[in-house]
PDB file of C-alpha atoms in Angstrom:
ATOM      1  CA  MET X   1      95.571 -18.614 131.939  1.00  0.00           C
ATOM      2  CA  LEU X   2      91.781 -18.384 131.834  1.00  0.00           C
ATOM      3  CA  PHE X   3      91.909 -15.466 134.280  1.00  0.00           C
ATOM      4  CA  THR X   4      94.419 -13.600 132.079  1.00  0.00           C
ATOM      5  CA  SER X   5      92.289 -14.107 128.951  1.00  0.00           C
ATOM      6  CA  ALA X   6      89.193 -12.843 130.736  1.00  0.00           C
ATOM      7  CA  LEU X   7      91.047  -9.768 131.938  1.00  0.00           C
ATOM      8  CA  LEU X   8      92.236  -8.974 128.418  1.00  0.00           C
ATOM      9  CA  LEU X   9      88.728  -9.373 127.002  1.00  0.00           C
ATOM     10  CA  SER X  10      87.330  -7.038 129.666  1.00  0.00           C
ATOM     11  CA  ALA X  11      89.948  -4.416 128.846  1.00  0.00           C
ATOM     12  CA  LEU X  12      89.177  -4.638 125.129  1.00  0.00           C
ATOM     13  CA  SER X  13      85.457  -4.298 125.758  1.00  0.00           C
ATOM     14  CA  LEU X  14      85.996  -1.221 127.937  1.00  0.00           C
ATOM     15  CA  THR X  15      88.241   0.392 125.315  1.00  0.00           C
ATOM     16  CA  SER X  16      85.753  -0.170 122.501  1.00  0.00           C
ATOM     17  CA  ALA X  17      82.978   1.364 124.623  1.00  0.00           C
ATOM     18  CA  LEU X  18      84.813   4.688 125.174  1.00  0.00           C
ATOM     19  CA  PRO X  19      83.895   7.510 122.697  1.00  0.00           C
ATOM     20  CA  THR X  20      86.642   8.818 120.419  1.00  0.00           C
ATOM     21  CA  PHE X  21      87.196  12.453 119.312  1.00  0.00           C
ATOM     22  CA  SER X  22      88.993  13.645 116.223  1.00  0.00           C
ATOM     23  CA  SER X  23      91.317  16.675 116.380  1.00  0.00           C
ATOM     24  CA  ASP X  24      88.766  18.653 114.325  1.00  0.00           C
ATOM     25  CA  GLN X  25      86.048  18.000 116.909  1.00  0.00           C
ATOM     26  CA  SER X  26      88.320  19.212 119.715  1.00  0.00           C
ATOM     27  CA  VAL X  27      89.060  22.468 117.912  1.00  0.00           C
ATOM     28  CA  GLU X  28      85.384  22.983 117.159  1.00  0.00           C
ATOM     29  CA  GLN X  29      84.422  22.543 120.799  1.00  0.00           C
ATOM     30  CA  ARG X  30      87.165  24.924 121.934  1.00  0.00           C
ATOM     31  CA  ASP X  31      86.121  27.595 119.389  1.00  0.00           C
ATOM     32  CA  SER X  32      82.457  27.448 120.329  1.00  0.00           C
ATOM     33  CA  ALA X  33      83.257  27.702 124.014  1.00  0.00           C
ATOM     34  CA  TRP X  34      85.182  31.008 123.850  1.00  0.00           C
ATOM     35  CA  ALA X  35      85.137  33.917 121.438  1.00  0.00           C
ATOM     36  CA  TRP X  36      87.078  36.744 123.072  1.00  0.00           C
ATOM     37  CA  ASP X  37      85.431  39.508 121.007  1.00  0.00           C
ATOM     38  CA  GLU X  38      81.876  38.199 121.086  1.00  0.00           C
ATOM     39  CA  GLY X  39      79.356  41.032 121.449  1.00  0.00           C
ATOM     40  CA  ALA X  40      81.811  43.794 120.539  1.00  0.00           C
ATOM     41  CA  SER X  41      80.956  46.393 117.917  1.00  0.00           C
ATOM     42  CA  SER X  42      83.423  48.415 115.874  1.00  0.00           C
ATOM     43  CA  ASP X  43      80.702  50.853 114.825  1.00  0.00           C
ATOM     44  CA  SER X  44      78.391  53.268 116.613  1.00  0.00           C
ATOM     45  CA  THR X  45      74.668  52.606 116.288  1.00  0.00           C
ATOM     46  CA  ILE X  46      72.250  54.931 114.507  1.00  0.00           C
ATOM     47  CA  HIS X  47      68.769  55.006 116.038  1.00  0.00           C
ATOM     48  CA  ILE X  48      65.684  54.063 114.053  1.00  0.00           C
ATOM     49  CA  SER X  49      64.423  57.639 114.502  1.00  0.00           C
ATOM     50  CA  CYS X  50      66.924  58.822 111.847  1.00  0.00           C
ATOM     51  CA  ASN X  51      65.418  58.703 108.371  1.00  0.00           C
ATOM     52  CA  ALA X  52      67.280  57.393 105.323  1.00  0.00           C
ATOM     53  CA  THR X  53      68.816  60.766 104.459  1.00  0.00           C
ATOM     54  CA  GLU X  54      69.881  61.490 108.035  1.00  0.00           C
ATOM     55  CA  ARG X  55      71.301  57.983 108.369  1.00  0.00           C
ATOM     56  CA  ALA X  56      73.352  58.411 105.190  1.00  0.00           C
ATOM     57  CA  GLN X  57      74.738  61.746 106.406  1.00  0.00           C
ATOM     58  CA  LEU X  58      75.527  60.345 109.841  1.00  0.00           C
ATOM     59  CA  LEU X  59      77.280  57.296 108.414  1.00  0.00           C
ATOM     60  CA  ARG X  60      79.435  59.515 106.232  1.00  0.00           C
ATOM     61  CA  ALA X  61      80.233  61.844 109.130  1.00  0.00           C
ATOM     62  CA  LEU X  62      81.091  58.944 111.444  1.00  0.00           C
ATOM     63  CA  ASN X  63      83.438  57.547 108.814  1.00  0.00           C
ATOM     64  CA  GLU X  64      85.029  60.990 108.509  1.00  0.00           C
ATOM     65  CA  SER X  65      85.522  61.179 112.269  1.00  0.00           C
ATOM     66  CA  ILE X  66      87.376  57.866 112.071  1.00  0.00           C
ATOM     67  CA  THR X  67      89.458  59.239 109.178  1.00  0.00           C
ATOM     68  CA  LEU X  68      90.451  62.273 111.263  1.00  0.00           C
ATOM     69  CA  ALA X  69      91.290  60.190 114.333  1.00  0.00           C
ATOM     70  CA  GLN X  70      93.233  57.596 112.346  1.00  0.00           C
ATOM     71  CA  HIS X  71      95.400  60.186 110.637  1.00  0.00           C
ATOM     72  CA  ALA X  72      95.980  62.073 113.897  1.00  0.00           C
ATOM     73  CA  LYS X  73      97.222  58.851 115.474  1.00  0.00           C
ATOM     74  CA  ASP X  74      99.373  58.056 112.431  1.00  0.00           C
ATOM     75  CA  HIS X  75     100.913  61.533 112.535  1.00  0.00           C
ATOM     76  CA  ILE X  76     101.838  61.112 116.205  1.00  0.00           C
ATOM     77  CA  LEU X  77     103.272  57.630 115.649  1.00  0.00           C
ATOM     78  CA  ARG X  78     105.297  58.903 112.692  1.00  0.00           C
ATOM     79  CA  PHE X  79     106.663  62.146 114.162  1.00  0.00           C
ATOM     80  CA  GLY X  80     106.071  62.053 117.922  1.00  0.00           C
ATOM     81  CA  ASN X  81     107.014  65.275 119.662  1.00  0.00           C
ATOM     82  CA  SER X  82     109.339  66.218 116.810  1.00  0.00           C
ATOM     83  CA  SER X  83     106.184  67.467 115.079  1.00  0.00           C
ATOM     84  CA  GLU X  84     105.767  71.214 115.508  1.00  0.00           C
ATOM     85  CA  THR X  85     102.008  70.748 115.415  1.00  0.00           C
ATOM     86  CA  TYR X  86     102.198  68.148 118.181  1.00  0.00           C
ATOM     87  CA  VAL X  87     104.203  70.500 120.421  1.00  0.00           C
ATOM     88  CA  LYS X  88     101.859  73.370 119.549  1.00  0.00           C
ATOM     89  CA  TYR X  89      98.843  71.479 120.874  1.00  0.00           C
ATOM     90  CA  PHE X  90     100.254  69.094 123.496  1.00  0.00           C
ATOM     91  CA  GLY X  91     103.421  70.804 124.694  1.00  0.00           C
ATOM     92  CA  ASN X  92     107.000  69.603 125.083  1.00  0.00           C
ATOM     93  CA  ALA X  93     106.483  67.779 128.367  1.00  0.00           C
ATOM     94  CA  SER X  94     103.590  65.516 127.380  1.00  0.00           C
ATOM     95  CA  THR X  95     103.677  61.835 126.534  1.00  0.00           C
ATOM     96  CA  THR X  96     102.794  61.005 122.932  1.00  0.00           C
ATOM     97  CA  ALA X  97     101.208  57.730 124.019  1.00  0.00           C
ATOM     98  CA  GLU X  98      98.152  59.296 125.649  1.00  0.00           C
ATOM     99  CA  PRO X  99      96.762  61.351 122.749  1.00  0.00           C
ATOM    100  CA  ALA X 100      97.661  58.540 120.333  1.00  0.00           C
ATOM    101  CA  GLY X 101      95.729  56.208 122.615  1.00  0.00           C
ATOM    102  CA  TRP X 102      92.646  58.419 122.697  1.00  0.00           C
ATOM    103  CA  PHE X 103      92.623  58.546 118.901  1.00  0.00           C
ATOM    104  CA  ASP X 104      93.159  54.792 118.668  1.00  0.00           C
ATOM    105  CA  LYS X 105      90.326  54.116 121.087  1.00  0.00           C
ATOM    106  CA  LEU X 106      87.982  56.117 118.918  1.00  0.00           C
ATOM    107  CA  VAL X 107      89.113  54.180 115.828  1.00  0.00           C
ATOM    108  CA  ASN X 108      89.428  50.656 117.187  1.00  0.00           C
ATOM    109  CA  GLY X 109      87.621  50.666 120.533  1.00  0.00           C
ATOM    110  CA  ASP X 110      84.402  48.800 121.258  1.00  0.00           C
ATOM    111  CA  LYS X 111      81.443  51.041 120.474  1.00  0.00           C
ATOM    112  CA  THR X 112      78.701  48.819 121.850  1.00  0.00           C
ATOM    113  CA  GLY X 113      75.977  51.031 123.317  1.00  0.00           C
ATOM    114  CA  ILE X 114      77.070  54.259 121.604  1.00  0.00           C
ATOM    115  CA  LEU X 115      73.912  55.571 119.998  1.00  0.00           C
ATOM    116  CA  PHE X 116      73.128  58.546 117.761  1.00  0.00           C
ATOM    117  CA  ARG X 117      69.457  59.489 117.524  1.00  0.00           C
ATOM    118  CA  CYS X 118      67.403  62.059 115.624  1.00  0.00           C
ATOM    119  CA  ASP X 119      64.117  62.124 117.574  1.00  0.00           C
ATOM    120  CA  ASP X 120      64.853  65.055 119.938  1.00  0.00           C
ATOM    121  CA  VAL X 121      63.835  62.860 122.855  1.00  0.00           C
ATOM    122  CA  ASP X 122      64.826  65.576 125.365  1.00  0.00           C
ATOM    123  CA  ASN X 123      63.030  68.410 123.547  1.00  0.00           C
ATOM    124  CA  LYS X 124      66.086  70.649 123.154  1.00  0.00           C
ATOM    125  CA  CYS X 125      66.517  70.993 119.399  1.00  0.00           C
ATOM    126  CA  TYR X 126      64.022  73.865 119.215  1.00  0.00           C
ATOM    127  CA  GLN X 127      66.518  76.146 120.978  1.00  0.00           C
ATOM    128  CA  ASP X 128      68.418  78.590 118.799  1.00  0.00           C
ATOM    129  CA  GLY X 129      71.850  77.291 117.818  1.00  0.00           C
ATOM    130  CA  TRP X 130      71.332  73.742 119.072  1.00  0.00           C
ATOM    131  CA  ALA X 131      72.761  71.330 116.519  1.00  0.00           C
ATOM    132  CA  GLY X 132      72.772  68.374 118.898  1.00  0.00           C
ATOM    133  CA  HIS X 133      73.511  67.395 122.480  1.00  0.00           C
ATOM    134  CA  TRP X 134      74.987  64.681 124.639  1.00  0.00           C
ATOM    135  CA  ARG X 135      72.322  63.151 126.881  1.00  0.00           C
ATOM    136  CA  GLY X 136      74.547  63.221 129.975  1.00  0.00           C
ATOM    137  CA  GLU X 137      73.583  61.202 133.034  1.00  0.00           C
ATOM    138  CA  ILE X 138      70.270  60.164 131.450  1.00  0.00           C
ATOM    139  CA  SER X 139      72.086  58.061 128.835  1.00  0.00           C
ATOM    140  CA  PRO X 140      75.843  58.773 128.927  1.00  0.00           C
ATOM    141  CA  ASP X 141      76.565  56.977 125.651  1.00  0.00           C
ATOM    142  CA  GLN X 142      73.728  58.565 123.669  1.00  0.00           C
ATOM    143  CA  THR X 143      73.784  61.702 121.511  1.00  0.00           C
ATOM    144  CA  VAL X 144      70.896  63.550 119.894  1.00  0.00           C
ATOM    145  CA  ILE X 145      71.630  65.110 116.502  1.00  0.00           C
ATOM    146  CA  CYS X 146      69.345  68.055 115.714  1.00  0.00           C
ATOM    147  CA  PRO X 147      68.215  69.124 112.208  1.00  0.00           C
ATOM    148  CA  LEU X 148      70.682  72.039 112.198  1.00  0.00           C
ATOM    149  CA  SER X 149      73.595  69.591 111.982  1.00  0.00           C
ATOM    150  CA  PHE X 150      72.254  68.074 108.783  1.00  0.00           C
ATOM    151  CA  GLU X 151      71.679  71.528 107.307  1.00  0.00           C
ATOM    152  CA  ALA X 152      74.917  73.328 108.208  1.00  0.00           C
ATOM    153  CA  ARG X 153      77.814  70.866 108.543  1.00  0.00           C
ATOM    154  CA  TRP X 154      80.473  70.383 105.872  1.00  0.00           C
ATOM    155  CA  SER X 155      82.232  67.219 104.727  1.00  0.00           C
ATOM    156  CA  LEU X 156      86.004  66.700 104.872  1.00  0.00           C
ATOM    157  CA  GLU X 157      86.117  67.246 101.119  1.00  0.00           C
ATOM    158  CA  ALA X 158      85.622  70.949 101.920  1.00  0.00           C
ATOM    159  CA  MET X 159      88.583  71.104 104.311  1.00  0.00           C
ATOM    160  CA  CYS X 160      90.258  74.533 104.040  1.00  0.00           C
ATOM    161  CA  ALA X 161      87.522  75.780 101.691  1.00  0.00           C
ATOM    162  CA  HIS X 162      85.013  78.568 102.406  1.00  0.00           C
ATOM    163  CA  GLY X 163      87.758  80.639 104.060  1.00  0.00           C
ATOM    164  CA  TYR X 164      88.089  78.140 106.892  1.00  0.00           C
ATOM    165  CA  THR X 165      91.103  78.182 109.210  1.00  0.00           C
ATOM    166  CA  VAL X 166      91.554  76.096 112.335  1.00  0.00           C
ATOM    167  CA  ALA X 167      92.433  79.103 114.488  1.00  0.00           C
ATOM    168  CA  GLU X 168      89.542  81.315 113.486  1.00  0.00           C
ATOM    169  CA  GLN X 169      86.535  79.070 112.841  1.00  0.00           C
ATOM    170  CA  LYS X 170      84.895  76.286 114.799  1.00  0.00           C
ATOM    171  CA  ASP X 171      86.036  72.767 113.990  1.00  0.00           C
ATOM    172  CA  SER X 172      82.389  71.724 114.357  1.00  0.00           C
ATOM    173  CA  LEU X 173      81.728  73.216 110.914  1.00  0.00           C
ATOM    174  CA  TYR X 174      82.920  69.821 109.691  1.00  0.00           C
ATOM    175  CA  PHE X 175      80.475  67.060 110.547  1.00  0.00           C
ATOM    176  CA  GLY X 176      83.261  64.539 111.151  1.00  0.00           C
ATOM    177  CA  ALA X 177      85.061  66.846 113.582  1.00  0.00           C
ATOM    178  CA  ASP X 178      81.780  67.635 115.333  1.00  0.00           C
ATOM    179  CA  LEU X 179      81.217  63.926 115.926  1.00  0.00           C
ATOM    180  CA  LEU X 180      84.726  63.636 117.395  1.00  0.00           C
ATOM    181  CA  HIS X 181      83.523  66.067 120.046  1.00  0.00           C
ATOM    182  CA  ARG X 182      80.340  64.128 120.650  1.00  0.00           C
ATOM    183  CA  LEU X 183      82.126  60.768 120.816  1.00  0.00           C
ATOM    184  CA  TYR X 184      84.597  62.167 123.351  1.00  0.00           C
ATOM    185  CA  HIS X 185      81.635  62.973 125.593  1.00  0.00           C
ATOM    186  CA  THR X 186      80.543  59.341 125.833  1.00  0.00           C
ATOM    187  CA  GLU X 187      81.697  57.285 128.796  1.00  0.00           C
ATOM    188  CA  LYS X 188      82.537  54.413 126.473  1.00  0.00           C
ATOM    189  CA  ILE X 189      85.222  56.412 124.684  1.00  0.00           C
ATOM    190  CA  ALA X 190      86.247  59.140 127.146  1.00  0.00           C
ATOM    191  CA  GLU X 191      86.068  57.085 130.374  1.00  0.00           C
ATOM    192  CA  GLY X 192      85.333  60.276 132.265  1.00  0.00           C
ATOM    193  CA  VAL X 193      88.896  61.451 131.547  1.00  0.00           C
ATOM    194  CA  VAL X 194      88.696  63.346 128.254  1.00  0.00           C
ATOM    195  CA  ASP X 195      86.957  66.592 129.171  1.00  0.00           C
ATOM    196  CA  HIS X 196      86.726  70.352 128.589  1.00  0.00           C
ATOM    197  CA  TYR X 197      89.870  71.832 130.124  1.00  0.00           C
ATOM    198  CA  ALA X 198      90.040  74.556 127.449  1.00  0.00           C
ATOM    199  CA  ASP X 199      87.834  75.413 124.485  1.00  0.00           C
ATOM    200  CA  THR X 200      88.989  78.385 122.413  1.00  0.00           C
ATOM    201  CA  GLN X 201      92.108  78.184 120.257  1.00  0.00           C
ATOM    202  CA  GLU X 202      93.880  80.719 122.470  1.00  0.00           C
ATOM    203  CA  GLU X 203      93.029  78.712 125.616  1.00  0.00           C
ATOM    204  CA  ILE X 204      94.093  75.475 123.912  1.00  0.00           C
ATOM    205  CA  LEU X 205      97.537  76.788 123.011  1.00  0.00           C
ATOM    206  CA  GLN X 206      98.012  78.194 126.519  1.00  0.00           C
ATOM    207  CA  LEU X 207      97.003  74.867 128.043  1.00  0.00           C
ATOM    208  CA  ALA X 208      99.744  73.120 126.061  1.00  0.00           C
ATOM    209  CA  ILE X 209     102.312  75.425 127.660  1.00  0.00           C
ATOM    210  CA  GLU X 210     101.012  75.506 131.224  1.00  0.00           C
ATOM    211  CA  HIS X 211      99.330  72.122 131.668  1.00  0.00           C
ATOM    212  CA  PRO X 212     100.450  69.610 129.021  1.00  0.00           C
ATOM    213  CA  GLU X 213      99.148  66.801 131.233  1.00  0.00           C
ATOM    214  CA  GLU X 214      95.639  68.183 130.665  1.00  0.00           C
ATOM    215  CA  ALA X 215      96.224  69.073 127.016  1.00  0.00           C
ATOM    216  CA  VAL X 216      96.646  65.389 126.106  1.00  0.00           C
ATOM    217  CA  ARG X 217      93.111  64.697 127.375  1.00  0.00           C
ATOM    218  CA  ASN X 218      91.386  67.922 126.404  1.00  0.00           C
ATOM    219  CA  SER X 219      88.538  67.326 123.970  1.00  0.00           C
ATOM    220  CA  ALA X 220      89.050  70.540 121.989  1.00  0.00           C
ATOM    221  CA  THR X 221      92.817  70.005 121.789  1.00  0.00           C
ATOM    222  CA  LEU X 222      92.381  66.526 120.356  1.00  0.00           C
ATOM    223  CA  ARG X 223      89.900  67.824 117.765  1.00  0.00           C
ATOM    224  CA  HIS X 224      91.889  70.878 116.706  1.00  0.00           C
ATOM    225  CA  PHE X 225      95.058  68.816 116.390  1.00  0.00           C
ATOM    226  CA  ALA X 226      93.268  66.182 114.302  1.00  0.00           C
ATOM    227  CA  VAL X 227      91.808  68.798 111.951  1.00  0.00           C
ATOM    228  CA  GLU X 228      95.064  70.734 111.598  1.00  0.00           C
ATOM    229  CA  VAL X 229      97.280  67.759 110.770  1.00  0.00           C
ATOM    230  CA  TYR X 230      94.660  66.375 108.368  1.00  0.00           C
ATOM    231  CA  ALA X 231      94.497  69.754 106.617  1.00  0.00           C
ATOM    232  CA  TYR X 232      98.301  70.032 106.369  1.00  0.00           C
ATOM    233  CA  ASP X 233      99.129  66.405 105.548  1.00  0.00           C
ATOM    234  CA  ILE X 234      96.139  65.344 103.467  1.00  0.00           C
ATOM    235  CA  ALA X 235      93.711  68.058 102.350  1.00  0.00           C
ATOM    236  CA  VAL X 236      96.193  70.734 101.232  1.00  0.00           C
ATOM    237  CA  PRO X 237      99.555  68.952 101.536  1.00  0.00           C
ATOM    238  CA  GLY X 238     102.369  71.037 102.928  1.00  0.00           C
ATOM    239  CA  GLN X 239     100.132  74.063 103.377  1.00  0.00           C
ATOM    240  CA  GLY X 240      96.989  73.322 105.345  1.00  0.00           C
ATOM    241  CA  CYS X 241      94.899  76.119 106.826  1.00  0.00           C
ATOM    242  CA  ALA X 242      96.108  76.660 110.387  1.00  0.00           C
ATOM    243  CA  GLY X 243      95.427  80.401 110.445  1.00  0.00           C
ATOM    244  CA  THR X 244      96.415  82.688 113.313  1.00  0.00           C
ATOM    245  CA  VAL X 245      94.724  83.416 116.596  1.00  0.00           C
ATOM    246  CA  PRO X 246      93.132  86.896 116.328  1.00  0.00           C
ATOM    247  CA  VAL X 247      93.770  89.369 119.129  1.00  0.00           C
ATOM    248  CA  ALA X 248      90.856  90.550 121.274  1.00  0.00           C
ATOM    249  CA  SER X 249      90.431  93.828 119.385  1.00  0.00           C
ATOM    250  CA  GLU X 250      90.191  92.024 116.057  1.00  0.00           C
ATOM    251  CA  LEU X 251      87.591  89.633 117.452  1.00  0.00           C
ATOM    252  CA  ALA X 252      85.428  92.520 118.666  1.00  0.00           C
ATOM    253  CA  ALA X 253      85.677  94.325 115.345  1.00  0.00           C
ATOM    254  CA  SER X 254      84.955  91.234 113.261  1.00  0.00           C
ATOM    255  CA  SER X 255      81.846  90.333 115.252  1.00  0.00           C
ATOM    256  CA  SER X 256      80.181  93.645 114.414  1.00  0.00           C
ATOM    257  CA  THR X 257      81.303  94.038 110.799  1.00  0.00           C
ATOM    258  CA  VAL X 258      81.927  90.472 109.604  1.00  0.00           C
ATOM    259  CA  ALA X 259      80.089  90.912 106.330  1.00  0.00           C
ATOM    260  CA  SER X 260      82.079  93.945 105.159  1.00  0.00           C
ATOM    261  CA  ALA X 261      85.337  93.957 107.114  1.00  0.00           C
ATOM    262  CA  THR X 262      88.693  92.856 105.756  1.00  0.00           C
ATOM    263  CA  PRO X 263      89.228  89.182 106.647  1.00  0.00           C
ATOM    264  CA  ILE X 264      91.248  88.482 109.780  1.00  0.00           C
ATOM    265  CA  SER X 265      94.857  87.899 108.805  1.00  0.00           C
ATOM    266  CA  VAL X 266      95.910  84.309 108.218  1.00  0.00           C
ATOM    267  CA  SER X 267      99.202  82.759 107.240  1.00  0.00           C
ATOM    268  CA  SER X 268     100.521  83.864 103.864  1.00  0.00           C
ATOM    269  CA  SER X 269     100.291  80.379 102.414  1.00  0.00           C
ATOM    270  CA  VAL X 270      96.572  80.261 103.116  1.00  0.00           C
ATOM    271  CA  SER X 271      95.784  83.809 102.000  1.00  0.00           C
ATOM    272  CA  GLU X 272      97.209  83.085  98.571  1.00  0.00           C
ATOM    273  CA  THR X 273      94.636  80.376  97.893  1.00  0.00           C
ATOM    274  CA  PRO X 274      91.171  81.007  96.390  1.00  0.00           C
ATOM    275  CA  ALA X 275      89.623  79.399  99.476  1.00  0.00           C
ATOM    276  CA  ALA X 276      90.417  82.438 101.594  1.00  0.00           C
ATOM    277  CA  SER X 277      88.305  84.999  99.754  1.00  0.00           C
ATOM    278  CA  MET X 278      86.362  87.673 101.664  1.00  0.00           C
ATOM    279  CA  THR X 279      83.018  86.235 100.604  1.00  0.00           C
ATOM    280  CA  GLU X 280      83.891  82.766 101.823  1.00  0.00           C
ATOM    281  CA  VAL X 281      85.241  84.034 105.154  1.00  0.00           C
ATOM    282  CA  ALA X 282      81.930  85.773 105.718  1.00  0.00           C
ATOM    283  CA  SER X 283      80.135  82.565 104.759  1.00  0.00           C
ATOM    284  CA  ALA X 284      82.197  80.564 107.232  1.00  0.00           C
ATOM    285  CA  SER X 285      81.413  83.042 109.999  1.00  0.00           C
ATOM    286  CA  THR X 286      77.708  82.839 109.260  1.00  0.00           C
ATOM    287  CA  VAL X 287      77.601  79.061 109.304  1.00  0.00           C
ATOM    288  CA  SER X 288      79.871  78.944 112.346  1.00  0.00           C
ATOM    289  CA  SER X 289      77.425  81.104 114.283  1.00  0.00           C
ATOM    290  CA  ALA X 290      74.427  79.099 113.165  1.00  0.00           C
ATOM    291  CA  ALA X 291      75.935  75.704 113.820  1.00  0.00           C
ATOM    292  CA  SER X 292      77.381  76.226 117.277  1.00  0.00           C
ATOM    293  CA  GLU X 293      77.113  72.987 119.205  1.00  0.00           C
ATOM    294  CA  CYS X 294      75.322  73.109 122.518  1.00  0.00           C
ATOM    295  CA  HIS X 295      75.045  70.269 124.978  1.00  0.00           C
ATOM    296  CA  THR X 296      74.476  69.671 128.652  1.00  0.00           C
ATOM    297  CA  HIS X 297      77.258  68.293 130.833  1.00  0.00           C
ATOM    298  CA  ALA X 298      76.651  65.746 133.559  1.00  0.00           C
ATOM    299  CA  ASP X 299      76.672  68.501 136.177  1.00  0.00           C
ATOM    300  CA  GLY X 300      73.879  70.356 134.363  1.00  0.00           C
ATOM    301  CA  GLU X 301      76.114  73.002 132.767  1.00  0.00           C
ATOM    302  CA  VAL X 302      75.083  73.972 129.242  1.00  0.00           C
ATOM    303  CA  HIS X 303      78.101  74.303 126.961  1.00  0.00           C
ATOM    304  CA  CYS X 304      78.016  75.858 123.486  1.00  0.00           C
ATOM    305  CA  ALA X 305      81.238  75.809 121.474  1.00  0.00           C
TER     306      ALA X 305
END
């Protein structure tokens, strides 16, 4: 009997000595031990070398690039390859998941390490026509934005204005579209897969027919598609400003007489709008020439588009 009592007392003493944890404490410990998204960033970083004005312009342009990518993804998810614009740019044989994924990665992907800077660290901005450049192998997630970008780019509010058409002017006229290009150069977003398989509108449309598997990962295709569906669905609903691809003879003639020549023919719906006046087409051509984007690829090739 004495032995049993002693054993019970020992058990009670041991129990009272053990620490107790509430359910709240357990949850707190579990939360502090693992945060799956710790360290991730939903936004690109702007370098300290950009002044307040440049920072404000870059922030707006980055937000506009997200707007373009988000709507492009939404358009694909809504219409798939029943969209004439989708087939035009990506072909009939392509999977809708890949371009939708590239747009989604730009919108929702981790952007840790992606840096935009304004200090011309590589001494390239002095060159004529250089509005910025990807730093390539030196810093594959860094982009330098030159002064010309801040002087010549347009906001999305001007979509389809100034005589702009997707087929006949550079998408880089719009700061948001230009940053799509620059973001698709970074390893963080492009993974070495999104690349330059075709650049001009004519080459882009041909790529969709001949190599749809490359069209879905072609940087220029993704940009032109994003701009065209935004223009048609959002900026000028049901009309847009797609334009038509000029033939070689028209291109040669327009390059020598752009200020006085009759504007290159565009779709009738666009030509009826005030935005497609002769003066504004000439203005778009001037800015397009001045704001051509040049950058150096990882293999050392200089590309201006």
